[in-house]
Amino acid sequence: MTVTGQSDDEWGYDLYPGRKGETYKPSLFQKLWLGEGRDMFDHIRCESNVVSCMKDSPLVRTMMAALKSSGCPIDVRRHISCESCEKIVTGGYDQQHNQIVICQNSARSKDAVLGSLVHEMIHMFDYCRQELDFADTKHLACTEIRAANLTHCSFINAFLGGAAAPWRIAKTHQECVKNRAAESVVAVRKIPFEEARKIVDSVFEPCYADLEPLGRRMRRNSADPIRIEREKHIFGYTSEVSQLPNSITSFMSSFNPSSRASPIFGMHKYSYVFSWRIT
């Protein structure tokens, strides 16, 4: 979708150089101290982690089943791309090409890839299920609320992030979700946090209440991911998922858009990995 009157950088395009047909160029400091510049190694590791998550994670399997049942099956070779990005993000959803980007130079562990993958799958599911217009800040805020609600916030995570206190536990999760969603809107639209928070507040209740396709808010260090997969039939999601590559060598990113059209990304900051750990 081309957005009139908005430059690429205003939509976070500058954080994903591969989306513009450019090459990510790390600084000398990043090469020496942050391990940047190892594109081939990072690419192979990223694709290996993606395939592993799709085979092993009940959350990813549930998301794949939900997308397939909604008429948007995932072909890992077409819909997921490992690319080098600016370090501030670990992933994004390019709705122009209906493709999830995993940032191979920042999402380096399987946990980080898992966090980015499920987060962006929520955006993909919302785009498939609803007529989302990511240029509409309310639509953007809603899908960011849902992604934060379903994949990030727990009491411990919110407490460490300053959104919670023992004497207001009831509001803990909601504050965490609002803050994370607002921060994502800020990253995408480059507007003040206060303005983003007002937008989030204006659509919060219905978006926070929508728990599809996972059906529940997950607790830290719980068996909720397994329960979610077992319960997916309640929502009518099939158990089958799209065929996965037999090996990492068969999963090579062949889809590299060179178009200058303006995709709109659902940002996923590097620190925004799951508050629970799944192996």
PDB file of C-alpha atoms in Angstrom:
ATOM      1  CA  MET A   1       0.000   0.000   0.000  1.00  0.00           C
ATOM      2  CA  THR A   2       1.381   3.401  -0.949  1.00  0.00           C
ATOM      3  CA  VAL A   3       0.769   6.073   1.651  1.00  0.00           C
ATOM      4  CA  THR A   4       0.437   9.533   0.150  1.00  0.00           C
ATOM      5  CA  GLY A   5       2.421  12.280   1.800  1.00  0.00           C
ATOM      6  CA  GLN A   6       4.514  10.010   3.992  1.00  0.00           C
ATOM      7  CA  SER A   7       8.196   9.312   3.431  1.00  0.00           C
ATOM      8  CA  ASP A   8       9.654   5.845   3.870  1.00  0.00           C
ATOM      9  CA  ASP A   9      11.399   6.853   7.087  1.00  0.00           C
ATOM     10  CA  GLU A  10       8.128   8.060   8.637  1.00  0.00           C
ATOM     11  CA  TRP A  11       6.814   4.496   8.485  1.00  0.00           C
ATOM     12  CA  GLY A  12       9.893   2.801   9.932  1.00  0.00           C
ATOM     13  CA  TYR A  13      11.106   1.861   6.457  1.00  0.00           C
ATOM     14  CA  ASP A  14      14.598   3.090   7.331  1.00  0.00           C
ATOM     15  CA  LEU A  15      14.942   0.298   9.910  1.00  0.00           C
ATOM     16  CA  TYR A  16      14.596  -2.421   7.258  1.00  0.00           C
ATOM     17  CA  PRO A  17      17.075  -1.630   4.454  1.00  0.00           C
ATOM     18  CA  GLY A  18      16.368  -4.914   2.662  1.00  0.00           C
ATOM     19  CA  ARG A  19      12.782  -3.762   2.082  1.00  0.00           C
ATOM     20  CA  LYS A  20      14.169  -0.911  -0.038  1.00  0.00           C
ATOM     21  CA  GLY A  21      16.608  -3.055  -1.991  1.00  0.00           C
ATOM     22  CA  GLU A  22      19.506  -1.716   0.065  1.00  0.00           C
ATOM     23  CA  THR A  23      22.184  -3.447   2.118  1.00  0.00           C
ATOM     24  CA  TYR A  24      22.564  -3.028   5.867  1.00  0.00           C
ATOM     25  CA  LYS A  25      25.991  -1.498   6.570  1.00  0.00           C
ATOM     26  CA  PRO A  26      27.108  -1.846  10.204  1.00  0.00           C
ATOM     27  CA  SER A  27      29.674   0.524  11.627  1.00  0.00           C
ATOM     28  CA  LEU A  28      33.191  -0.580  12.539  1.00  0.00           C
ATOM     29  CA  PHE A  29      32.187  -0.530  16.218  1.00  0.00           C
ATOM     30  CA  GLN A  30      29.219  -2.785  15.476  1.00  0.00           C
ATOM     31  CA  LYS A  31      31.457  -5.187  13.575  1.00  0.00           C
ATOM     32  CA  LEU A  32      34.139  -5.337  16.285  1.00  0.00           C
ATOM     33  CA  TRP A  33      32.001  -5.321  19.436  1.00  0.00           C
ATOM     34  CA  LEU A  34      28.488  -6.402  18.434  1.00  0.00           C
ATOM     35  CA  GLY A  35      29.329  -9.188  16.011  1.00  0.00           C
ATOM     36  CA  GLU A  36      27.780  -7.421  13.016  1.00  0.00           C
ATOM     37  CA  GLY A  37      28.715  -8.061   9.404  1.00  0.00           C
ATOM     38  CA  ARG A  38      28.357 -11.856   9.428  1.00  0.00           C
ATOM     39  CA  ASP A  39      25.422 -11.921   7.063  1.00  0.00           C
ATOM     40  CA  MET A  40      25.708 -15.479   5.802  1.00  0.00           C
ATOM     41  CA  PHE A  41      26.206 -16.943   9.296  1.00  0.00           C
ATOM     42  CA  ASP A  42      23.372 -14.839  10.747  1.00  0.00           C
ATOM     43  CA  HIS A  43      21.101 -15.770   7.838  1.00  0.00           C
ATOM     44  CA  ILE A  44      21.610 -19.516   8.199  1.00  0.00           C
ATOM     45  CA  ARG A  45      21.192 -19.364  11.992  1.00  0.00           C
ATOM     46  CA  CYS A  46      18.013 -17.276  11.673  1.00  0.00           C
ATOM     47  CA  GLU A  47      16.407 -19.629   9.166  1.00  0.00           C
ATOM     48  CA  SER A  48      17.364 -22.618  11.292  1.00  0.00           C
ATOM     49  CA  ASN A  49      15.709 -21.006  14.330  1.00  0.00           C
ATOM     50  CA  VAL A  50      12.573 -20.179  12.325  1.00  0.00           C
ATOM     51  CA  VAL A  51      12.197 -23.774  11.141  1.00  0.00           C
ATOM     52  CA  SER A  52      12.875 -25.036  14.674  1.00  0.00           C
ATOM     53  CA  CYS A  53      10.201 -22.738  16.135  1.00  0.00           C
ATOM     54  CA  MET A  54       7.670 -23.861  13.555  1.00  0.00           C
ATOM     55  CA  LYS A  55       8.307 -27.493  14.330  1.00  0.00           C
ATOM     56  CA  ASP A  56       8.668 -27.269  18.121  1.00  0.00           C
ATOM     57  CA  SER A  57       6.596 -24.340  19.422  1.00  0.00           C
ATOM     58  CA  PRO A  58       2.915 -24.973  20.252  1.00  0.00           C
ATOM     59  CA  LEU A  59       2.283 -21.218  19.909  1.00  0.00           C
ATOM     60  CA  VAL A  60       3.693 -21.055  16.396  1.00  0.00           C
ATOM     61  CA  ARG A  61       1.856 -24.220  15.381  1.00  0.00           C
ATOM     62  CA  THR A  62      -1.386 -22.736  16.726  1.00  0.00           C
ATOM     63  CA  MET A  63      -0.827 -19.489  14.844  1.00  0.00           C
ATOM     64  CA  MET A  64      -0.123 -21.395  11.636  1.00  0.00           C
ATOM     65  CA  ALA A  65      -3.310 -23.440  12.063  1.00  0.00           C
ATOM     66  CA  ALA A  66      -5.324 -20.264  12.761  1.00  0.00           C
ATOM     67  CA  LEU A  67      -3.938 -18.528   9.692  1.00  0.00           C
ATOM     68  CA  LYS A  68      -4.666 -21.550   7.510  1.00  0.00           C
ATOM     69  CA  SER A  69      -8.218 -21.861   8.825  1.00  0.00           C
ATOM     70  CA  SER A  70      -8.729 -18.143   8.149  1.00  0.00           C
ATOM     71  CA  GLY A  71      -7.730 -18.565   4.519  1.00  0.00           C
ATOM     72  CA  CYS A  72      -4.146 -17.329   4.855  1.00  0.00           C
ATOM     73  CA  PRO A  73      -1.867 -20.379   5.046  1.00  0.00           C
ATOM     74  CA  ILE A  74       1.814 -19.692   5.652  1.00  0.00           C
ATOM     75  CA  ASP A  75       4.413 -20.879   3.179  1.00  0.00           C
ATOM     76  CA  VAL A  76       7.623 -20.426   5.129  1.00  0.00           C
ATOM     77  CA  ARG A  77       9.611 -19.863   1.934  1.00  0.00           C
ATOM     78  CA  ARG A  78       7.312 -17.059   0.813  1.00  0.00           C
ATOM     79  CA  HIS A  79       5.940 -15.443   3.954  1.00  0.00           C
ATOM     80  CA  ILE A  80       8.959 -15.318   6.276  1.00  0.00           C
ATOM     81  CA  SER A  81      12.217 -13.585   5.451  1.00  0.00           C
ATOM     82  CA  CYS A  82      15.414 -13.363   7.510  1.00  0.00           C
ATOM     83  CA  GLU A  83      17.116 -10.015   6.885  1.00  0.00           C
ATOM     84  CA  SER A  84      19.576  -7.625   8.501  1.00  0.00           C
ATOM     85  CA  CYS A  85      17.859  -4.664  10.172  1.00  0.00           C
ATOM     86  CA  GLU A  86      18.767  -1.742  12.371  1.00  0.00           C
ATOM     87  CA  LYS A  87      19.455  -3.025  15.884  1.00  0.00           C
ATOM     88  CA  ILE A  88      16.440  -1.305  17.447  1.00  0.00           C
ATOM     89  CA  VAL A  89      14.084  -3.953  16.023  1.00  0.00           C
ATOM     90  CA  THR A  90      14.031  -7.744  15.857  1.00  0.00           C
ATOM     91  CA  GLY A  91      11.164  -8.117  13.415  1.00  0.00           C
ATOM     92  CA  GLY A  92       8.341  -6.547  11.454  1.00  0.00           C
ATOM     93  CA  TYR A  93       5.261  -7.308   9.404  1.00  0.00           C
ATOM     94  CA  ASP A  94       5.279  -5.993   5.832  1.00  0.00           C
ATOM     95  CA  GLN A  95       1.592  -5.856   4.946  1.00  0.00           C
ATOM     96  CA  GLN A  96       2.357  -4.690   1.410  1.00  0.00           C
ATOM     97  CA  HIS A  97       3.899  -8.088   0.643  1.00  0.00           C
ATOM     98  CA  ASN A  98       2.179 -10.028   3.447  1.00  0.00           C
ATOM     99  CA  GLN A  99       5.553 -11.073   4.779  1.00  0.00           C
ATOM    100  CA  ILE A 100       7.104 -11.385   8.225  1.00  0.00           C
ATOM    101  CA  VAL A 101      10.639 -10.074   8.610  1.00  0.00           C
ATOM    102  CA  ILE A 102      12.897 -11.624  11.257  1.00  0.00           C
ATOM    103  CA  CYS A 103      15.957  -9.484  11.914  1.00  0.00           C
ATOM    104  CA  GLN A 104      18.813 -11.960  11.693  1.00  0.00           C
ATOM    105  CA  ASN A 105      21.400  -9.622  13.226  1.00  0.00           C
ATOM    106  CA  SER A 106      19.401  -8.837  16.380  1.00  0.00           C
ATOM    107  CA  ALA A 107      17.090 -11.826  16.938  1.00  0.00           C
ATOM    108  CA  ARG A 108      19.980 -14.206  17.371  1.00  0.00           C
ATOM    109  CA  SER A 109      18.630 -16.745  19.837  1.00  0.00           C
ATOM    110  CA  LYS A 110      15.768 -19.154  19.324  1.00  0.00           C
ATOM    111  CA  ASP A 111      13.820 -17.383  22.094  1.00  0.00           C
ATOM    112  CA  ALA A 112      14.240 -14.009  20.368  1.00  0.00           C
ATOM    113  CA  VAL A 113      13.128 -15.471  17.035  1.00  0.00           C
ATOM    114  CA  LEU A 114      10.154 -17.117  18.739  1.00  0.00           C
ATOM    115  CA  GLY A 115       9.114 -13.839  20.363  1.00  0.00           C
ATOM    116  CA  SER A 116       9.336 -11.913  17.098  1.00  0.00           C
ATOM    117  CA  LEU A 117       7.665 -14.657  15.066  1.00  0.00           C
ATOM    118  CA  VAL A 118       4.554 -14.970  17.250  1.00  0.00           C
ATOM    119  CA  HIS A 119       4.278 -11.188  17.643  1.00  0.00           C
ATOM    120  CA  GLU A 120       4.336 -10.642  13.891  1.00  0.00           C
ATOM    121  CA  MET A 121       2.011 -13.600  13.290  1.00  0.00           C
ATOM    122  CA  ILE A 122      -0.582 -11.774  15.395  1.00  0.00           C
ATOM    123  CA  HIS A 123      -0.300  -8.827  12.990  1.00  0.00           C
ATOM    124  CA  MET A 124      -0.537 -11.170  10.001  1.00  0.00           C
ATOM    125  CA  PHE A 125      -3.622 -12.844  11.501  1.00  0.00           C
ATOM    126  CA  ASP A 126      -5.277  -9.467  12.121  1.00  0.00           C
ATOM    127  CA  TYR A 127      -4.544  -8.366   8.556  1.00  0.00           C
ATOM    128  CA  CYS A 128      -5.976 -11.647   7.235  1.00  0.00           C
ATOM    129  CA  ARG A 129      -9.089 -11.604   9.415  1.00  0.00           C
ATOM    130  CA  GLN A 130      -9.949  -7.899   9.336  1.00  0.00           C
ATOM    131  CA  GLU A 131      -9.786  -5.156   6.750  1.00  0.00           C
ATOM    132  CA  LEU A 132      -6.947  -3.449   8.555  1.00  0.00           C
ATOM    133  CA  ASP A 133      -5.568  -0.149   7.331  1.00  0.00           C
ATOM    134  CA  PHE A 134      -2.164   0.269   8.928  1.00  0.00           C
ATOM    135  CA  ALA A 135      -2.176   3.905   7.874  1.00  0.00           C
ATOM    136  CA  ASP A 136      -5.018   4.385  10.376  1.00  0.00           C
ATOM    137  CA  THR A 137      -3.411   4.888  13.768  1.00  0.00           C
ATOM    138  CA  LYS A 138      -6.391   3.311  15.529  1.00  0.00           C
ATOM    139  CA  HIS A 139      -6.054   0.144  13.465  1.00  0.00           C
ATOM    140  CA  LEU A 140      -2.325   0.101  14.131  1.00  0.00           C
ATOM    141  CA  ALA A 141      -2.869   0.641  17.855  1.00  0.00           C
ATOM    142  CA  CYS A 142      -5.424  -2.180  17.998  1.00  0.00           C
ATOM    143  CA  THR A 143      -3.164  -4.805  16.459  1.00  0.00           C
ATOM    144  CA  GLU A 144      -0.272  -3.676  18.679  1.00  0.00           C
ATOM    145  CA  ILE A 145      -2.539  -3.990  21.732  1.00  0.00           C
ATOM    146  CA  ARG A 146      -3.414  -7.515  20.718  1.00  0.00           C
ATOM    147  CA  ALA A 147       0.195  -8.502  20.092  1.00  0.00           C
ATOM    148  CA  ALA A 148       1.335  -7.134  23.458  1.00  0.00           C
ATOM    149  CA  ASN A 149      -1.679  -8.649  25.220  1.00  0.00           C
ATOM    150  CA  LEU A 150      -1.203 -12.137  23.824  1.00  0.00           C
ATOM    151  CA  THR A 151       2.566 -12.451  23.657  1.00  0.00           C
ATOM    152  CA  HIS A 152       4.431 -10.162  26.052  1.00  0.00           C
ATOM    153  CA  CYS A 153       2.974  -8.934  29.302  1.00  0.00           C
ATOM    154  CA  SER A 154       3.035 -10.791  32.601  1.00  0.00           C
ATOM    155  CA  PHE A 155       3.078  -9.386  36.141  1.00  0.00           C
ATOM    156  CA  ILE A 156       6.824  -9.949  36.563  1.00  0.00           C
ATOM    157  CA  ASN A 157       7.602  -8.400  33.191  1.00  0.00           C
ATOM    158  CA  ALA A 158       5.370  -5.409  33.878  1.00  0.00           C
ATOM    159  CA  PHE A 159       6.865  -4.931  37.355  1.00  0.00           C
ATOM    160  CA  LEU A 160      10.409  -4.916  35.966  1.00  0.00           C
ATOM    161  CA  GLY A 161       9.309  -2.469  33.296  1.00  0.00           C
ATOM    162  CA  GLY A 162       7.818  -0.089  35.856  1.00  0.00           C
ATOM    163  CA  ALA A 163       4.185  -0.593  34.854  1.00  0.00           C
ATOM    164  CA  ALA A 164       3.191  -2.523  37.949  1.00  0.00           C
ATOM    165  CA  ALA A 165       3.152  -2.290  41.702  1.00  0.00           C
ATOM    166  CA  PRO A 166       2.054  -4.883  44.289  1.00  0.00           C
ATOM    167  CA  TRP A 167      -0.836  -2.685  45.445  1.00  0.00           C
ATOM    168  CA  ARG A 168      -2.414  -2.351  41.981  1.00  0.00           C
ATOM    169  CA  ILE A 169      -2.147  -5.836  40.569  1.00  0.00           C
ATOM    170  CA  ALA A 170      -5.539  -5.588  38.850  1.00  0.00           C
ATOM    171  CA  LYS A 171      -4.235  -2.878  36.513  1.00  0.00           C
ATOM    172  CA  THR A 172      -0.795  -4.388  36.008  1.00  0.00           C
ATOM    173  CA  HIS A 173      -1.378  -6.303  32.818  1.00  0.00           C
ATOM    174  CA  GLN A 174      -3.442  -3.570  31.187  1.00  0.00           C
ATOM    175  CA  GLU A 175      -0.785  -0.938  31.881  1.00  0.00           C
ATOM    176  CA  CYS A 176       1.912  -3.166  30.459  1.00  0.00           C
ATOM    177  CA  VAL A 177      -0.113  -3.738  27.299  1.00  0.00           C
ATOM    178  CA  LYS A 178      -0.940  -0.039  26.891  1.00  0.00           C
ATOM    179  CA  ASN A 179       2.669   1.056  27.327  1.00  0.00           C
ATOM    180  CA  ARG A 180       4.084  -1.523  24.936  1.00  0.00           C
ATOM    181  CA  ALA A 181       1.435  -0.844  22.304  1.00  0.00           C
ATOM    182  CA  ALA A 182       2.000   2.910  22.580  1.00  0.00           C
ATOM    183  CA  GLU A 183       5.764   2.465  22.229  1.00  0.00           C
ATOM    184  CA  SER A 184       5.229   0.440  19.060  1.00  0.00           C
ATOM    185  CA  VAL A 185       2.940   3.127  17.627  1.00  0.00           C
ATOM    186  CA  VAL A 186       5.617   5.717  18.432  1.00  0.00           C
ATOM    187  CA  ALA A 187       8.235   3.627  16.613  1.00  0.00           C
ATOM    188  CA  VAL A 188       6.086   3.219  13.504  1.00  0.00           C
ATOM    189  CA  ARG A 189       4.538   6.684  13.267  1.00  0.00           C
ATOM    190  CA  LYS A 190       7.221   8.747  15.035  1.00  0.00           C
ATOM    191  CA  ILE A 191       4.705  10.665  17.121  1.00  0.00           C
ATOM    192  CA  PRO A 192       4.995  11.723  20.787  1.00  0.00           C
ATOM    193  CA  PHE A 193       4.352   8.989  23.332  1.00  0.00           C
ATOM    194  CA  GLU A 194       1.497  10.962  24.904  1.00  0.00           C
ATOM    195  CA  GLU A 195      -0.306  11.143  21.564  1.00  0.00           C
ATOM    196  CA  ALA A 196       0.243   7.437  20.938  1.00  0.00           C
ATOM    197  CA  ARG A 197      -1.044   6.588  24.411  1.00  0.00           C
ATOM    198  CA  LYS A 198      -4.262   8.537  23.767  1.00  0.00           C
ATOM    199  CA  ILE A 199      -4.814   6.582  20.555  1.00  0.00           C
ATOM    200  CA  VAL A 200      -4.206   3.303  22.392  1.00  0.00           C
ATOM    201  CA  ASP A 201      -6.623   4.295  25.174  1.00  0.00           C
ATOM    202  CA  SER A 202      -9.328   5.165  22.641  1.00  0.00           C
ATOM    203  CA  VAL A 203      -9.475   1.609  21.231  1.00  0.00           C
ATOM    204  CA  PHE A 204      -8.199  -0.355  24.200  1.00  0.00           C
ATOM    205  CA  GLU A 205     -11.275  -2.126  25.574  1.00  0.00           C
ATOM    206  CA  PRO A 206     -12.457  -4.069  22.499  1.00  0.00           C
ATOM    207  CA  CYS A 207      -8.933  -4.827  21.299  1.00  0.00           C
ATOM    208  CA  TYR A 208      -7.792  -5.997  24.738  1.00  0.00           C
ATOM    209  CA  ALA A 209     -10.852  -8.252  25.043  1.00  0.00           C
ATOM    210  CA  ASP A 210     -10.147  -9.979  21.710  1.00  0.00           C
ATOM    211  CA  LEU A 211      -8.038 -13.046  22.558  1.00  0.00           C
ATOM    212  CA  GLU A 212      -8.178 -14.864  19.218  1.00  0.00           C
ATOM    213  CA  PRO A 213      -6.501 -16.950  18.045  1.00  0.00           C
ATOM    214  CA  LEU A 214      -4.717 -17.991  21.244  1.00  0.00           C
ATOM    215  CA  GLY A 215      -7.768 -17.794  23.501  1.00  0.00           C
ATOM    216  CA  ARG A 216      -6.015 -16.782  26.714  1.00  0.00           C
ATOM    217  CA  ARG A 217      -3.447 -14.467  28.241  1.00  0.00           C
ATOM    218  CA  MET A 218      -0.440 -16.541  29.120  1.00  0.00           C
ATOM    219  CA  ARG A 219       1.110 -16.694  32.556  1.00  0.00           C
ATOM    220  CA  ARG A 220       4.809 -16.656  33.193  1.00  0.00           C
ATOM    221  CA  ASN A 221       6.478 -20.091  33.294  1.00  0.00           C
ATOM    222  CA  SER A 222       3.193 -21.936  32.800  1.00  0.00           C
ATOM    223  CA  ALA A 223       1.895 -24.714  30.565  1.00  0.00           C
ATOM    224  CA  ASP A 224      -0.399 -22.238  28.806  1.00  0.00           C
ATOM    225  CA  PRO A 225       1.259 -22.640  25.361  1.00  0.00           C
ATOM    226  CA  ILE A 226       0.496 -26.367  25.455  1.00  0.00           C
ATOM    227  CA  ARG A 227      -3.078 -25.716  26.617  1.00  0.00           C
ATOM    228  CA  ILE A 228      -3.539 -23.202  23.813  1.00  0.00           C
ATOM    229  CA  GLU A 229      -2.602 -25.749  21.188  1.00  0.00           C
ATOM    230  CA  ARG A 230      -4.907 -28.354  22.731  1.00  0.00           C
ATOM    231  CA  GLU A 231      -7.815 -25.903  22.777  1.00  0.00           C
ATOM    232  CA  LYS A 232      -7.477 -24.499  19.263  1.00  0.00           C
ATOM    233  CA  HIS A 233     -10.298 -26.704  17.979  1.00  0.00           C
ATOM    234  CA  ILE A 234     -12.664 -24.600  20.122  1.00  0.00           C
ATOM    235  CA  PHE A 235     -12.087 -21.752  17.679  1.00  0.00           C
ATOM    236  CA  GLY A 236     -12.403 -24.091  14.697  1.00  0.00           C
ATOM    237  CA  TYR A 237      -8.712 -24.118  13.816  1.00  0.00           C
ATOM    238  CA  THR A 238      -7.458 -27.188  12.012  1.00  0.00           C
ATOM    239  CA  SER A 239      -4.606 -29.285  13.343  1.00  0.00           C
ATOM    240  CA  GLU A 240      -2.769 -29.349  10.026  1.00  0.00           C
ATOM    241  CA  VAL A 241      -0.245 -26.702   9.095  1.00  0.00           C
ATOM    242  CA  SER A 242       1.461 -25.838   5.865  1.00  0.00           C
ATOM    243  CA  GLN A 243       4.328 -28.080   4.853  1.00  0.00           C
ATOM    244  CA  LEU A 244       7.666 -27.074   6.334  1.00  0.00           C
ATOM    245  CA  PRO A 245      11.025 -27.328   4.605  1.00  0.00           C
ATOM    246  CA  ASN A 246      12.687 -30.703   5.109  1.00  0.00           C
ATOM    247  CA  SER A 247      15.946 -28.971   5.926  1.00  0.00           C
ATOM    248  CA  ILE A 248      17.389 -25.512   6.337  1.00  0.00           C
ATOM    249  CA  THR A 249      18.961 -25.727   2.886  1.00  0.00           C
ATOM    250  CA  SER A 250      15.481 -25.792   1.333  1.00  0.00           C
ATOM    251  CA  PHE A 251      14.450 -22.621   3.192  1.00  0.00           C
ATOM    252  CA  MET A 252      16.187 -19.807   1.360  1.00  0.00           C
ATOM    253  CA  SER A 253      14.727 -16.316   1.163  1.00  0.00           C
ATOM    254  CA  SER A 254      13.895 -15.931  -2.512  1.00  0.00           C
ATOM    255  CA  PHE A 255      11.424 -13.082  -2.077  1.00  0.00           C
ATOM    256  CA  ASN A 256      13.284  -9.779  -1.892  1.00  0.00           C
ATOM    257  CA  PRO A 257      10.946  -6.958  -2.933  1.00  0.00           C
ATOM    258  CA  SER A 258      12.645  -4.138  -4.779  1.00  0.00           C
ATOM    259  CA  SER A 259       9.514  -2.006  -5.003  1.00  0.00           C
ATOM    260  CA  ARG A 260       9.542   1.427  -3.392  1.00  0.00           C
ATOM    261  CA  ALA A 261       5.945   1.016  -2.207  1.00  0.00           C
ATOM    262  CA  SER A 262       5.580   1.805   1.468  1.00  0.00           C
ATOM    263  CA  PRO A 263       4.966  -1.202   3.701  1.00  0.00           C
ATOM    264  CA  ILE A 264       3.931  -0.459   7.246  1.00  0.00           C
ATOM    265  CA  PHE A 265       5.632  -2.443   9.937  1.00  0.00           C
ATOM    266  CA  GLY A 266       4.366  -3.599  13.285  1.00  0.00           C
ATOM    267  CA  MET A 267       7.489  -2.868  15.280  1.00  0.00           C
ATOM    268  CA  HIS A 268       8.931  -5.346  17.698  1.00  0.00           C
ATOM    269  CA  LYS A 269      11.729  -3.845  19.770  1.00  0.00           C
ATOM    270  CA  TYR A 270      14.645  -6.067  20.682  1.00  0.00           C
ATOM    271  CA  SER A 271      13.805  -6.007  24.386  1.00  0.00           C
ATOM    272  CA  TYR A 272      10.259  -7.128  23.664  1.00  0.00           C
ATOM    273  CA  VAL A 273      10.821 -10.864  23.701  1.00  0.00           C
ATOM    274  CA  PHE A 274       8.589 -13.235  25.620  1.00  0.00           C
ATOM    275  CA  SER A 275       8.392 -12.744  29.367  1.00  0.00           C
ATOM    276  CA  TRP A 276       8.308 -16.547  29.628  1.00  0.00           C
ATOM    277  CA  ARG A 277      10.872 -18.844  28.089  1.00  0.00           C
ATOM    278  CA  ILE A 278       9.925 -21.809  25.921  1.00  0.00           C
ATOM    279  CA  THR A 279      12.417 -24.387  24.769  1.00  0.00           C
TER     280      THR A 279
END
